[in-house]
Amino acid sequence: MRSEGTATSFSPLGWIAPFWRQVRSRLLLRTEDDVLILPPNRVYKLNSTAKALLLFLEAGGRLAEFPGLDEKKARDTDAFFRSLEAALSGRRPDADRVAYDFTFTRLPVLAELAVTYRCNNRCRFCYAGCSAGTACRRPGSAVPGATPEPGTGTDGPATLPGRSEVEDLPARDLERIIRIFREEAKVPFFSFTGGEPLLREDLPRLVRFAERLGLRTNLVTNGTLATPSRARALFRAGLRTAQVSLEAPEPGIHDYLCGVPGAWERSLAGIRALRRAGISVQTNTTATRANLDALEGMPALAASLGVDRMSMNLFIPTSRSPEAAALFVSYREIGPVVDRVRKRAREAGVDFLWYSPTPMCLYNPLARGLGNKNCAACDGLLSVNPRGDVLPCSSWDEGLGNLLTDGFSKVWFGERATSLKNKEYAPAECRSCPAFAACQAACPLYWSYAGYGEIQAAGPAFRERSARPAPSMEAKPAEPGSTDGPARGGDDERPFP
């Protein structure tokens, strides 16, 4: 065993123990699958040395006494903690430019709980298609809640009741689900979603319950009901972050997409109220045909509101209605738009996140430092609807089982969830692609709607390019033996301070 003095002659490690004590409450060390999770969804895979080192620090050990701390392990240890420090401070680590697969986690990384499908907006692109006082129907669908059957071009039968028929669970049952998140799924973080969760008067109670279990919470909202008094009540309950949907930098387009006149002004008022209450706000924008030309103005709007983090995702149709077709934007089209918005965000001093699963042959988010973007359905994400059904993701209608009646393990490790984890929906063109580990065929709901024509057209040229040496702009993967694993991304990331 080398002394700390010998090891630190190469890489000073004295800063690590106090740093770990300072940040420990913001992290989850999960020994079930040997990962360190930085909420909402950044994950470090731990090798045996890293796991032993963190458990050693957890027990109050001194690095000078850690067994076998030679120069190589000291260098790797320093690199691991500096990467962690960069992630905690909001700087993008090199892992966002390195491909990885999702096989190293056994349990979900984050969860979302839709506490209601009721909503006071009538968003044209919403997967739920609900409003507070009307039935929840897909526009143009013959059956409430119907989803397209893959490859048929027709609406298939609803496998769950229409979303307006899904009654809200009482708070005590939602608390049971939250306890399952903590004790069985072992996620450190989850989001309250909907519908519009602020339509539930008992939301502060649910936030408080989660916080007492040690879970960090986030609110996904349209912001229109976030009055100053409600924002203060949520802050007192323990809420610290919120994601507010904002669809355009001016009211005309936003109100058109949200289906309610005056929605834009009320959303902005909600953002201001949340921020004044002490809640950190991130905006999210869904890219559609209706707002595509206006998206470059979103970073400036975010900055003017004092918001330093914004995200964007692609509209994924879940019906074959004329309205869905009118709003649809293809993978091939969205890449240049993302690049322009990202450039404007840098100029405005706003951190930009791209959420949607994206096929590498059509748009490469890794080369742009945006991280891996593939489908987290039943993989990194545990999504639960208002009656406790586990969905592959919030855009799917088809449930995999009920968390309250079937239990977490039966659903999460079941045959249907495993099929999604293994990306069995991926076409042959994707499975033979050298970039499959990075995008894993992107979003299955997208392909169900649009077909595989884009991949079939782009694939051969992409595979030819991929066979060439990587460009110098790509960061190198961690050296063998490093304690640092890849940072994990997903299509449903959430803000953290």
XYZ file of C-alpha atoms in Angstrom:
497
model
C 0.000 0.000 0.000
C 1.313 3.411 -0.923
C 0.923 6.333 1.383
C -1.257 9.302 0.421
C 1.907 11.337 0.148
C 3.300 9.060 -2.571
C 0.048 8.984 -4.507
C -0.510 12.690 -4.255
C 2.949 13.446 -5.632
C 1.254 12.865 -8.982
C -2.276 14.038 -8.262
C -3.187 15.910 -5.057
C -6.204 14.212 -3.522
C -6.601 16.197 -0.330
C -9.548 18.142 -1.752
C -11.681 15.035 -2.354
C -12.851 14.143 1.172
C -14.193 17.646 2.003
C -15.706 17.907 -1.496
C -17.494 14.592 -1.002
C -18.884 15.670 2.354
C -20.142 18.899 0.782
C -21.954 17.302 -2.180
C -22.980 13.934 -0.744
C -26.579 14.976 -0.078
C -27.064 15.748 -3.785
C -26.049 12.282 -4.962
C -27.272 8.705 -4.730
C -24.748 5.896 -4.378
C -26.728 2.841 -5.504
C -24.980 -0.444 -4.829
C -27.709 -2.584 -6.444
C -26.224 -1.795 -9.860
C -23.022 0.013 -8.809
C -23.852 3.491 -10.053
C -23.546 7.014 -8.723
C -26.519 9.162 -9.767
C -26.445 12.927 -10.005
C -30.103 13.957 -10.346
C -31.862 14.226 -12.586
C -30.216 11.686 -14.859
C -26.446 11.844 -14.985
C -25.042 8.455 -14.065
C -21.522 7.272 -13.372
C -20.883 3.549 -13.665
C -18.546 2.507 -10.877
C -15.887 -0.125 -11.280
C -14.838 -2.114 -8.230
C -12.188 0.425 -7.218
C -14.547 3.404 -7.449
C -17.263 1.598 -5.524
C -14.835 0.579 -2.794
C -13.440 4.116 -2.603
C -16.874 5.739 -2.226
C -17.959 3.222 0.397
C -14.656 3.892 2.165
C -15.366 7.646 2.166
C -18.955 6.964 3.281
C -17.583 5.152 6.302
C -15.382 8.144 7.189
C -12.124 6.696 5.902
C -9.037 8.730 5.006
C -7.604 8.474 1.500
C -4.145 7.947 2.989
C -5.436 4.670 4.384
C -7.260 3.408 1.299
C -5.786 0.022 0.342
C -3.734 -0.117 -2.836
C -3.838 3.571 -3.717
C -1.040 3.622 -6.290
C -0.266 6.338 -8.820
C -2.642 4.941 -11.468
C -5.574 4.757 -9.062
C -4.758 8.211 -7.729
C -4.863 9.649 -11.253
C -8.141 7.916 -12.050
C -9.635 8.960 -8.718
C -8.739 12.592 -9.280
C -10.195 12.509 -12.822
C -13.428 10.920 -11.608
C -14.052 13.494 -8.888
C -13.130 16.411 -11.141
C -15.657 15.169 -13.706
C -18.219 14.938 -10.926
C -17.353 18.463 -9.781
C -17.826 19.739 -13.348
C -21.240 18.089 -13.625
C -22.377 19.493 -10.282
C -21.329 22.984 -11.296
C -23.212 22.754 -14.597
C -20.191 22.410 -16.878
C -20.488 19.807 -19.624
C -18.052 16.930 -19.119
C -16.406 15.151 -22.031
C -18.773 12.214 -21.493
C -21.410 14.164 -23.416
C -19.325 13.560 -26.545
C -18.690 9.845 -25.998
C -20.999 7.049 -27.131
C -22.166 4.498 -24.586
C -24.938 1.979 -24.140
C -27.596 1.734 -21.454
C -26.905 -1.781 -20.208
C -25.190 -0.844 -16.970
C -28.214 0.173 -14.903
C -30.615 -2.396 -13.520
C -33.065 0.054 -11.958
C -34.539 3.329 -13.251
C -32.558 6.535 -12.976
C -35.500 8.909 -12.630
C -39.276 8.709 -12.455
C -42.300 10.783 -13.356
C -45.735 10.656 -11.767
C -48.725 12.085 -13.628
C -51.021 13.099 -10.782
C -53.886 14.036 -13.127
C -54.744 14.091 -16.820
C -56.911 17.183 -16.354
C -55.502 20.376 -17.839
C -56.576 23.988 -18.229
C -54.816 24.270 -21.609
C -55.803 22.470 -24.818
C -52.419 21.961 -26.443
C -52.641 20.808 -30.039
C -49.557 18.589 -29.692
C -50.266 17.057 -26.259
C -50.114 13.270 -25.939
C -52.953 13.424 -23.402
C -55.222 15.663 -25.485
C -57.071 16.765 -22.342
C -58.591 19.855 -20.855
C -59.941 20.501 -17.389
C -63.582 20.163 -18.320
C -63.734 18.180 -21.557
C -63.204 14.615 -22.690
C -59.687 13.495 -23.464
C -59.630 12.386 -27.080
C -56.928 12.173 -29.679
C -57.920 14.547 -32.472
C -59.138 12.407 -35.346
C -59.060 9.129 -33.401
C -62.072 6.863 -33.517
C -61.314 5.553 -30.044
C -60.345 7.723 -27.050
C -56.718 7.041 -26.178
C -55.990 5.108 -29.371
C -52.431 4.846 -30.662
C -51.248 3.922 -34.161
C -50.391 0.278 -34.636
C -46.785 0.017 -35.882
C -46.516 -0.075 -39.621
C -50.262 -0.019 -40.326
C -50.933 3.696 -40.738
C -54.204 3.238 -38.853
C -55.406 3.916 -35.359
C -55.315 0.781 -33.248
C -57.616 -0.062 -30.361
C -57.130 1.711 -27.065
C -55.363 -0.555 -24.587
C -56.203 1.670 -21.637
C -59.300 3.757 -21.005
C -59.325 7.132 -22.727
C -57.255 9.497 -20.655
C -60.268 11.487 -19.524
C -61.591 8.234 -18.047
C -58.492 7.781 -15.881
C -59.648 9.168 -12.553
C -57.185 10.847 -10.221
C -55.959 8.653 -7.395
C -56.441 9.951 -3.856
C -53.368 11.410 -2.188
C -52.848 8.341 0.017
C -52.442 6.097 -3.062
C -50.095 8.566 -4.727
C -48.047 8.501 -1.536
C -47.849 4.707 -1.850
C -46.440 5.154 -5.352
C -43.938 7.734 -4.126
C -42.803 5.309 -1.435
C -42.288 2.638 -4.112
C -40.138 5.135 -6.033
C -37.928 5.512 -2.975
C -37.821 2.013 -1.520
C -38.095 -0.315 -4.524
C -37.189 1.645 -7.657
C -34.532 3.493 -5.635
C -34.619 6.661 -7.710
C -33.316 9.843 -6.059
C -35.509 12.201 -8.079
C -38.895 12.365 -9.769
C -41.205 14.852 -11.462
C -44.859 15.626 -10.849
C -46.486 15.786 -14.283
C -49.941 15.699 -15.868
C -52.104 16.986 -17.388
C -51.564 20.038 -15.247
C -50.458 18.975 -11.747
C -51.342 22.367 -10.242
C -55.007 21.454 -10.677
C -54.513 19.255 -7.602
C -54.926 21.294 -4.444
C -53.057 18.627 -2.449
C -49.850 18.947 -4.490
C -47.901 20.586 -1.604
C -48.821 17.592 0.574
C -47.363 15.217 -2.026
C -44.191 17.291 -2.375
C -43.760 17.333 1.396
C -44.260 13.564 1.633
C -41.611 12.926 -1.028
C -39.123 15.292 0.552
C -39.534 13.578 3.929
C -38.615 10.287 2.257
C -35.444 11.896 0.933
C -36.649 12.255 -2.653
C -35.955 15.403 -4.639
C -38.934 16.577 -6.658
C -39.552 18.627 -9.773
C -42.746 20.142 -11.153
C -43.610 19.963 -14.868
C -46.265 22.604 -15.474
C -47.646 25.085 -17.969
C -47.176 27.719 -15.250
C -50.549 29.393 -15.695
C -51.804 28.355 -12.242
C -48.559 29.147 -10.417
C -49.829 32.121 -8.446
C -47.484 33.743 -5.914
C -49.271 32.067 -2.995
C -49.203 28.623 -4.595
C -45.550 29.000 -5.519
C -44.681 29.915 -1.937
C -46.656 26.923 -0.627
C -44.760 24.578 -2.933
C -41.433 26.043 -1.863
C -42.332 25.612 1.805
C -43.218 21.987 1.065
C -39.744 21.415 -0.373
C -40.050 21.969 -4.135
C -36.918 23.545 -5.579
C -37.164 23.077 -9.363
C -39.849 23.474 -12.011
C -40.004 23.006 -15.755
C -42.459 25.381 -17.421
C -43.741 24.718 -20.936
C -43.260 27.757 -23.160
C -43.948 27.214 -26.841
C -42.929 30.457 -28.524
C -41.210 33.792 -27.833
C -44.431 35.700 -28.537
C -48.072 35.179 -27.531
C -49.706 34.514 -30.899
C -47.953 31.234 -31.661
C -47.906 30.061 -28.043
C -51.627 30.687 -27.524
C -52.437 28.986 -30.839
C -50.508 25.865 -29.844
C -51.900 25.846 -26.299
C -55.461 26.457 -27.473
C -56.223 29.163 -24.890
C -56.050 32.946 -25.451
C -53.851 34.651 -22.873
C -51.964 31.464 -21.968
C -48.568 32.986 -22.847
C -48.948 35.926 -20.475
C -50.150 33.645 -17.674
C -47.231 31.262 -18.207
C -44.770 34.152 -17.963
C -46.469 35.347 -14.778
C -46.151 31.825 -13.393
C -42.440 31.722 -14.174
C -41.931 34.997 -12.333
C -43.945 33.777 -9.333
C -42.009 30.514 -9.107
C -38.666 32.298 -9.303
C -39.661 34.869 -6.689
C -40.649 32.020 -4.374
C -37.131 30.582 -4.670
C -37.882 27.797 -7.159
C -35.368 27.352 -9.984
C -37.123 27.405 -13.374
C -36.228 25.791 -16.675
C -38.355 26.294 -19.772
C -39.173 23.535 -22.235
C -40.384 23.981 -25.789
C -41.897 21.368 -28.091
C -40.731 21.873 -31.674
C -43.636 21.723 -34.140
C -44.292 23.031 -37.628
C -46.248 25.922 -36.106
C -43.374 27.319 -34.017
C -40.366 26.066 -35.999
C -39.386 29.449 -37.445
C -39.730 31.173 -34.054
C -37.611 28.805 -31.969
C -34.426 30.863 -32.314
C -36.095 33.537 -30.194
C -36.574 31.257 -27.189
C -33.108 31.738 -25.604
C -33.501 35.531 -25.543
C -36.925 35.179 -23.925
C -35.555 32.785 -21.313
C -32.714 35.176 -20.511
C -35.131 38.106 -20.205
C -37.075 36.117 -17.598
C -33.930 35.367 -15.596
C -34.045 31.709 -16.651
C -30.596 30.299 -17.345
C -31.614 26.838 -18.564
C -33.896 25.860 -21.426
C -34.709 22.618 -23.179
C -36.371 21.570 -26.380
C -37.955 18.370 -27.647
C -39.502 17.197 -30.895
C -43.254 16.746 -31.304
C -43.976 13.017 -31.624
C -47.435 12.356 -33.102
C -49.507 9.744 -31.296
C -52.403 9.815 -33.767
C -52.801 10.123 -37.514
C -55.073 13.127 -37.375
C -54.775 15.961 -39.916
C -53.681 18.268 -37.087
C -50.837 15.936 -36.104
C -49.699 15.831 -39.725
C -49.780 19.636 -39.896
C -47.560 19.939 -36.795
C -45.131 17.125 -37.648
C -41.427 17.926 -38.146
C -39.095 15.172 -39.343
C -35.783 14.095 -37.858
C -34.080 15.191 -41.063
C -35.414 18.731 -40.653
C -34.877 19.283 -36.948
C -31.064 19.056 -36.775
C -30.250 22.471 -38.299
C -32.948 24.049 -36.124
C -31.413 22.582 -32.961
C -28.015 23.909 -34.027
C -29.348 27.425 -34.546
C -31.195 27.479 -31.219
C -28.112 26.114 -29.464
C -26.026 28.924 -30.996
C -28.535 31.561 -29.835
C -28.542 30.014 -26.365
C -24.763 30.327 -26.110
C -24.999 33.964 -27.172
C -27.692 34.600 -24.546
C -25.780 32.812 -21.779
C -28.491 30.163 -21.440
C -27.713 26.468 -20.996
C -29.411 24.466 -23.756
C -30.625 20.874 -23.511
C -31.965 18.716 -26.322
C -34.241 15.961 -25.013
C -35.559 13.894 -27.879
C -34.204 10.503 -28.926
C -32.313 11.211 -32.126
C -30.923 8.780 -34.759
C -27.221 9.384 -35.252
C -27.469 8.923 -39.012
C -29.763 11.960 -39.226
C -28.473 14.207 -36.423
C -25.427 13.634 -34.221
C -25.935 15.183 -30.760
C -22.687 13.676 -29.463
C -20.550 15.733 -31.843
C -22.266 18.829 -30.441
C -21.793 17.938 -26.780
C -25.517 17.316 -26.265
C -25.067 13.747 -25.039
C -26.583 10.434 -26.078
C -30.234 10.742 -27.041
C -32.134 7.489 -27.224
C -35.339 6.033 -25.881
C -35.405 5.629 -22.086
C -38.729 3.753 -22.086
C -38.635 1.185 -19.260
C -34.892 1.729 -19.098
C -33.734 4.903 -17.404
C -37.284 6.201 -16.959
C -40.119 4.953 -14.753
C -43.315 6.664 -15.958
C -46.573 6.276 -14.005
C -50.011 7.562 -14.984
C -52.710 8.964 -12.653
C -54.139 5.566 -11.780
C -50.786 3.891 -11.108
C -50.224 2.213 -14.474
C -46.594 2.023 -15.582
C -46.196 3.360 -19.129
C -43.104 2.948 -21.321
C -43.104 6.752 -21.387
C -45.742 9.417 -20.908
C -46.542 9.513 -24.643
C -47.604 5.860 -24.723
C -51.134 4.769 -23.910
C -50.336 1.085 -23.516
C -49.700 0.187 -19.893
C -47.311 -2.535 -18.745
C -48.948 -3.199 -15.395
C -50.035 -1.355 -12.295
C -47.578 -0.284 -9.630
C -50.136 -0.590 -6.824
C -51.679 -3.944 -7.749
C -48.868 -5.741 -9.605
C -45.862 -4.316 -7.794
C -42.681 -2.701 -9.086
C -40.559 -5.794 -9.741
C -43.228 -7.680 -11.691
C -43.728 -4.727 -14.022
C -40.166 -3.389 -14.330
C -38.548 -6.785 -14.896
C -41.476 -8.224 -16.877
C -41.306 -9.528 -20.423
C -42.789 -6.459 -22.095
C -40.587 -4.003 -20.222
C -37.534 -6.152 -20.953
C -38.374 -6.111 -24.657
C -38.338 -2.311 -24.595
C -35.109 -2.209 -22.570
C -33.477 -4.463 -25.160
C -34.684 -2.208 -28.010
C -36.292 -5.155 -29.776
C -38.292 -2.671 -31.844
C -35.112 -1.513 -33.615
C -35.064 -2.300 -37.361
C -32.274 -4.331 -38.941
C -30.767 -1.184 -40.462
C -30.174 0.171 -36.957
C -28.945 -3.042 -35.364
C -26.197 -3.353 -37.975
C -25.161 0.299 -37.600
C -21.878 1.146 -35.814
C -23.679 3.923 -33.919
C -26.419 1.683 -32.527
C -24.977 1.870 -29.000
C -25.398 5.640 -29.117
C -28.955 6.148 -30.381
C -30.438 2.624 -30.292
C -32.905 3.443 -33.075
C -34.227 6.580 -31.329
C -37.984 6.833 -30.688
C -40.237 3.863 -31.558
C -43.332 6.078 -31.514
C -41.757 8.293 -34.174
C -41.119 5.323 -36.461
C -44.617 3.996 -35.818
C -45.930 7.270 -37.213
C -43.394 8.110 -39.930
C -42.023 4.746 -41.023
C -38.323 3.929 -41.498
C -37.760 5.726 -44.794
C -35.402 8.334 -43.330
C -33.135 5.689 -41.804
C -33.185 3.534 -44.923
C -32.149 6.526 -47.018
C -29.466 7.842 -44.666
C -28.060 4.599 -43.298
C -25.628 3.445 -46.049
C -23.888 6.821 -46.348
C -23.723 7.148 -42.572
C -22.140 3.713 -42.163
C -19.551 4.631 -44.773
C -18.710 7.862 -42.939
C -18.581 6.010 -39.621
C -15.886 3.697 -40.952
C -13.500 6.652 -41.325
C -11.336 7.923 -38.429
C -13.263 10.020 -35.919
C -12.863 13.803 -36.329
C -10.688 15.614 -33.815
C -13.679 17.445 -32.319
C -14.829 14.209 -30.700
C -13.628 13.714 -27.134
C -11.831 10.483 -26.303
C -13.439 7.871 -24.071
C -12.063 7.385 -20.587
C -8.913 5.296 -20.359
C -9.285 1.642 -19.377
C -9.373 1.286 -15.643
C -10.835 4.724 -15.070
C -13.225 5.110 -12.176
C -15.369 7.355 -14.361
C -18.188 5.807 -16.324
C -20.324 7.399 -18.992
C -22.870 10.057 -18.235
C -26.310 8.853 -18.999
C -28.904 10.859 -20.837
C -32.493 10.324 -21.740
C -35.456 11.830 -23.536
C -37.040 13.139 -20.412
C -34.362 15.009 -18.455
C -35.375 17.374 -15.660
C -33.749 20.477 -14.182
C -31.575 20.582 -11.130
C -29.944 23.611 -9.533
